[in-house]
Coordinates of C-alpha atoms and ligand atoms in Angstrom, one line a residue:
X12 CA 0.0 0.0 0.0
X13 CA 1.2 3.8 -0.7
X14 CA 1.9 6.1 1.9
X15 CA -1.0 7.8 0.7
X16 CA -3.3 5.2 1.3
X17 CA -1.9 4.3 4.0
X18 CA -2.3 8.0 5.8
X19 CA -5.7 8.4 4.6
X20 CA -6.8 5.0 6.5
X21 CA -5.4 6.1 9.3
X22 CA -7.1 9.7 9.1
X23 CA -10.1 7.7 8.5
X24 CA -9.3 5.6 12.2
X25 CA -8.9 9.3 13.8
X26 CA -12.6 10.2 12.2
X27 CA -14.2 7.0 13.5
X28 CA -13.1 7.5 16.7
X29 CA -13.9 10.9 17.3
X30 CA -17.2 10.5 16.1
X31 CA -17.7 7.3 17.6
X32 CA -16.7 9.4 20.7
X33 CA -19.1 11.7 20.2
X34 CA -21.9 9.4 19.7
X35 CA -22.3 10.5 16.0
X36 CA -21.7 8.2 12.5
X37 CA -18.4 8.3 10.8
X38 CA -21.1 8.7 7.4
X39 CA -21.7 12.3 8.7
X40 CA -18.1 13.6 8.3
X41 CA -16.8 14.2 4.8
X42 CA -12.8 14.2 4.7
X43 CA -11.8 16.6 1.9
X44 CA -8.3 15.9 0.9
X45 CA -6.5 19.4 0.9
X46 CA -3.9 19.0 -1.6
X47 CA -2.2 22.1 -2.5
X48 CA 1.1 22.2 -3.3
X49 CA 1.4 18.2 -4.3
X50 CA 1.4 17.0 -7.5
X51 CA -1.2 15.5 -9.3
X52 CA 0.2 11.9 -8.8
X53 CA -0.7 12.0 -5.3
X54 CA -4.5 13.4 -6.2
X55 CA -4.4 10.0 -8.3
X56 CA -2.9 8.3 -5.8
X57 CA -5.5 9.6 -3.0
X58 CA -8.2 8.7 -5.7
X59 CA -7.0 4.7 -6.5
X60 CA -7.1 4.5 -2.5
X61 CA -10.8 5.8 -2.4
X62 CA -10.8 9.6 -2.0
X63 CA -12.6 11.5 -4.0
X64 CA -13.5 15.2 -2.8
X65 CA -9.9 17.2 -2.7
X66 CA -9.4 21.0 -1.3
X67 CA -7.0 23.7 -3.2
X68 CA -6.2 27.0 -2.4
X69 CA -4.3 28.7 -5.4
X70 CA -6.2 29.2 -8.3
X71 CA -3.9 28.1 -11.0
X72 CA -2.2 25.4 -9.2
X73 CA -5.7 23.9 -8.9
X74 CA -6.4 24.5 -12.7
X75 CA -3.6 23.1 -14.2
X76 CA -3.7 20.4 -11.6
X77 CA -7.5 19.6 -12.3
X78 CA -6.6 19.3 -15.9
X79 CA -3.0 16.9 -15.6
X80 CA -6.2 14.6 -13.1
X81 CA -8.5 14.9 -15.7
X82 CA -6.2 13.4 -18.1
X83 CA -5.1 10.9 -16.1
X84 CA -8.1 9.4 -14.5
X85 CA -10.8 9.7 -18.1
X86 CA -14.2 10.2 -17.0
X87 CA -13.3 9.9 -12.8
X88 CA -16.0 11.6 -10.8
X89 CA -13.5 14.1 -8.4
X90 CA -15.2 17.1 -6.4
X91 CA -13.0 19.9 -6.2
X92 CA -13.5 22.2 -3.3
X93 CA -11.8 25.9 -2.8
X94 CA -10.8 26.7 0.0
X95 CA -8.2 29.6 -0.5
X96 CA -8.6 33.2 0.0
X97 CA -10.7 34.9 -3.0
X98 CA -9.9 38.2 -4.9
X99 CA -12.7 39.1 -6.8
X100 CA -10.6 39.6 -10.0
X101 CA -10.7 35.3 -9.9
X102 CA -14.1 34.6 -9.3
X103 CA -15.0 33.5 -12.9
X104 CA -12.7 30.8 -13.1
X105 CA -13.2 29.9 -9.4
X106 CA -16.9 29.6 -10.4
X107 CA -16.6 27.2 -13.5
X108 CA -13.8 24.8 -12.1
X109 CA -15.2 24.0 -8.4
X110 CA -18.1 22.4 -6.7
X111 CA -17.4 23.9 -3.7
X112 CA -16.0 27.1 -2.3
X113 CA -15.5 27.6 1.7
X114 CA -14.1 31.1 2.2
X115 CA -16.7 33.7 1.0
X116 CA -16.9 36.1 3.6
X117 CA -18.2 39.2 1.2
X118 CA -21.6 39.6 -0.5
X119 CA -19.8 41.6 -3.5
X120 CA -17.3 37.7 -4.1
X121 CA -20.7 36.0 -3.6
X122 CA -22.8 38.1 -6.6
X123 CA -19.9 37.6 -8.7
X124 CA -19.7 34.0 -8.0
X125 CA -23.6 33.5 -8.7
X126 CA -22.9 35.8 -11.4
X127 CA -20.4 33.7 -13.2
X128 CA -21.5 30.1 -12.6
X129 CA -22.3 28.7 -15.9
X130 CA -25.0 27.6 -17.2
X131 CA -25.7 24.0 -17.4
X132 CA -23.9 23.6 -13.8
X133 CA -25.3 22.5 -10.7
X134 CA -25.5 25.6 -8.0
X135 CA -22.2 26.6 -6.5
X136 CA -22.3 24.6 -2.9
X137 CA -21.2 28.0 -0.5
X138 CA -19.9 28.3 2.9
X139 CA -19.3 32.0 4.7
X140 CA -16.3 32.0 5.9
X141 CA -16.3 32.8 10.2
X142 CA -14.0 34.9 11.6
X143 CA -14.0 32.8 15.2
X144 CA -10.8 34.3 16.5
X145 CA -11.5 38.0 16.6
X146 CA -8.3 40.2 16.1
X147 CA -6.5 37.7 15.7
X148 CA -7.2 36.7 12.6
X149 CA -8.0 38.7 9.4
X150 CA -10.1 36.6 7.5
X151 CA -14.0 35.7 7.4
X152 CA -16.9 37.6 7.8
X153 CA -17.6 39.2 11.9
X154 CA -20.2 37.2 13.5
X155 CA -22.0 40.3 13.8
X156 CA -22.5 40.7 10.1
X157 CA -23.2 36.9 9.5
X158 CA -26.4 36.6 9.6
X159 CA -27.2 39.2 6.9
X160 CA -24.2 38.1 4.8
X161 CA -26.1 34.6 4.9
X162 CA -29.9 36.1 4.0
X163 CA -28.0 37.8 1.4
X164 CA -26.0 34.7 -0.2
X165 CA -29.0 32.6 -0.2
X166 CA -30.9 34.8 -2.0
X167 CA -28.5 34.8 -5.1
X168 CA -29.4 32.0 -7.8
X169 CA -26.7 29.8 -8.8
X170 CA -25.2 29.4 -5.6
X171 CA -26.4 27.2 -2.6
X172 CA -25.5 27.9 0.8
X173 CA -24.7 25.0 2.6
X174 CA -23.1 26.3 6.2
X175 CA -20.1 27.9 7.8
X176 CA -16.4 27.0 7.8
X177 CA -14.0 28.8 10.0
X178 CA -9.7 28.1 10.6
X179 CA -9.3 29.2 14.0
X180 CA -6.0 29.9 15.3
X181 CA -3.8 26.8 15.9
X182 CA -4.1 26.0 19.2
X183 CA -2.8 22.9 21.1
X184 CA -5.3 21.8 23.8
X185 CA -8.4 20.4 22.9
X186 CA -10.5 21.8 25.5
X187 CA -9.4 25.3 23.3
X188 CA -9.7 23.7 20.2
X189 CA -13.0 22.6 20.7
X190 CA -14.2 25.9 22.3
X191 CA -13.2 27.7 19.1
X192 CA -15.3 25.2 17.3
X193 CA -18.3 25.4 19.4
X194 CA -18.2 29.1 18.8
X195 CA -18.9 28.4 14.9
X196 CA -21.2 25.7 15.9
X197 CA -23.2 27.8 18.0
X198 CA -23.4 30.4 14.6
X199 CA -24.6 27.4 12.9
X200 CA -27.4 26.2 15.0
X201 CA -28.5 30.2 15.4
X202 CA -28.7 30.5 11.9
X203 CA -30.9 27.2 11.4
X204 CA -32.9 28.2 14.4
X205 CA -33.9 31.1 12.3
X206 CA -35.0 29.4 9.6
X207 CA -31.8 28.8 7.3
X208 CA -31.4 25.1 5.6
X209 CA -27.7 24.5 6.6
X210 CA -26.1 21.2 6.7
X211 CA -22.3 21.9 6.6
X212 CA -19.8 22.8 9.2
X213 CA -16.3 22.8 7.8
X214 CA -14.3 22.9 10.5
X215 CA -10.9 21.0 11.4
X216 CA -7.8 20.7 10.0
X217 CA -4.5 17.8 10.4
X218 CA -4.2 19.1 14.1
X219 CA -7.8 19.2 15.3
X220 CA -10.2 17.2 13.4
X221 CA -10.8 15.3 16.1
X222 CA -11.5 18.4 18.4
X223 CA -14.2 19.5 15.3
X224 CA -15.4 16.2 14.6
X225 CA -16.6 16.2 18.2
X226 CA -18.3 19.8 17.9
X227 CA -19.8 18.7 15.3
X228 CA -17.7 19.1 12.0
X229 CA -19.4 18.0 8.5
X230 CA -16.2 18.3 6.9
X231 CA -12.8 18.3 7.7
X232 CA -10.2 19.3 5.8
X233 CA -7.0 17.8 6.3
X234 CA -3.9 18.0 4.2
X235 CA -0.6 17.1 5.6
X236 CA -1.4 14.3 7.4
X237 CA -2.8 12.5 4.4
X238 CA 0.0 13.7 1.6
X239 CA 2.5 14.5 4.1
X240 CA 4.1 17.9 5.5
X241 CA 4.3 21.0 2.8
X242 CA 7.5 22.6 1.7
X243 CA 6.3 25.7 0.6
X244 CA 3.2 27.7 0.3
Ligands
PLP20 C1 -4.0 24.0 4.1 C2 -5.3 24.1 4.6 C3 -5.9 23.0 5.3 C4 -5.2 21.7 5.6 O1 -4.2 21.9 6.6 P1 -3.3 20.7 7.2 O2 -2.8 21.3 8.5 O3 -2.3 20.4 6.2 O4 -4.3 19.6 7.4 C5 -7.2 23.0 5.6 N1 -8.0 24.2 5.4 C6 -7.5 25.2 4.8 C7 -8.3 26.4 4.6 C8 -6.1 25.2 4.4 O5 -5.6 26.3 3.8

């Protein structure tokens, strides 16, 4: 067996038990495969061992990389996520080459993204993008503006909101891992209460799925521990 496969089994034994944990079904947790800045031999790789939803963050990287899969693995049914930061002069080819995209945390990226989904596609699945960690962290929409960022995003016609997804600040202990976590949760469960259809928290990364599995993560999105540790990025 490859390293690859190897790693994502035993990501898959950390899921399991987390969520076995935490009384919940190892169904109800997606792992999306966050491979930027490997090749696409270990996409393949990750895909001959079962995987089949992966997570980019630079644009071209993911293009050229969807393309070198494409031509690899003929007529292979891969979801490709985004998960990088978005400037709103890349939104068009953002909106034609994913299924996903994690980080909007602006109505202007999400009317351009609606905008420029083609036709003939599915609706763009969307997640805002929380900004759990106050000053400390730059990116994702203020909880206080969350709630009309979301009415706003699931107004618009080709996308579909599907939840939150947040990257708190690394933190080592789990009891502060998973309180950073149940801060987005609790956003999420607000925003259903009020009437919103969410059904995805992407939350949890190499060092703390099993902290977000256990506060309830949909998703995790774990890179290095599956294709190994990154050189640059
Ligand atoms: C790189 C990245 C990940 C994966 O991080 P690892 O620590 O390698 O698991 C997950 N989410 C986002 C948004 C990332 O940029």
């Amino acid at each position: 067996m490859s390293t690859i496969a190897q790693n994502l089994q035993a990501v898959d034994a950390t899921i399991v038990a987390a969520a076995n944990a935490a009384g919940r079904s190892r169904a109800d947790v997606q792992l999306l495969a966050v491979s930027k800045t490997f090749p696409p031999e270990a996409v393949v790789e990750a895909f001959h061992a079962g995987q089949r939803a992966f997570g980019e963050n630079y644009l071209q990287e993911a293009i050229d990389k969807k393309a070198a899969v494409a031509s690899a693995l003929p007529g292979a049914a891969l979801e490709w996520h985004f998960i990088g930061p978005i400037q709103s002069n890349k939104t068009r080819p953002i909106a034609a080459n994913f299924e996903w995209v994690h980080t909007v945390e602006r109505l202007k990226i999400a009317q351009r993204l609606s905008e420029q989904r083609p036709d003939g596609l599915p609706p763009l699945n969307i997640c805002l993008q929380v900004n759990i960690s106050g000053e400390a962290s730059k990116s994702g929409a203020s909880p206080g503006e969350l709630d009309d960022l979301a009415r706003e995003v699931a107004a618009l016609p080709k996308l579909r909101l599907r939840g939150l997804m947040a990257i708190p600040e690394p933190e080592r202990d789990y009891a502060r891992q998973r309180a950073a976590f149940a801060r987005l949760r609790g956003h999420f469960e607000r925003l259903r209460a009020d009437g919103f259809d969410l059904d995805t928290l992407s939350m949890g990364m190499s060092a703390d799925m099993e902290a977000a599995v256990a506060e309830g993560a949909t998703i995790v999105r774990v890179g290095s521990a599956i294709f190994g540790s990154r050189n640059y990025e």
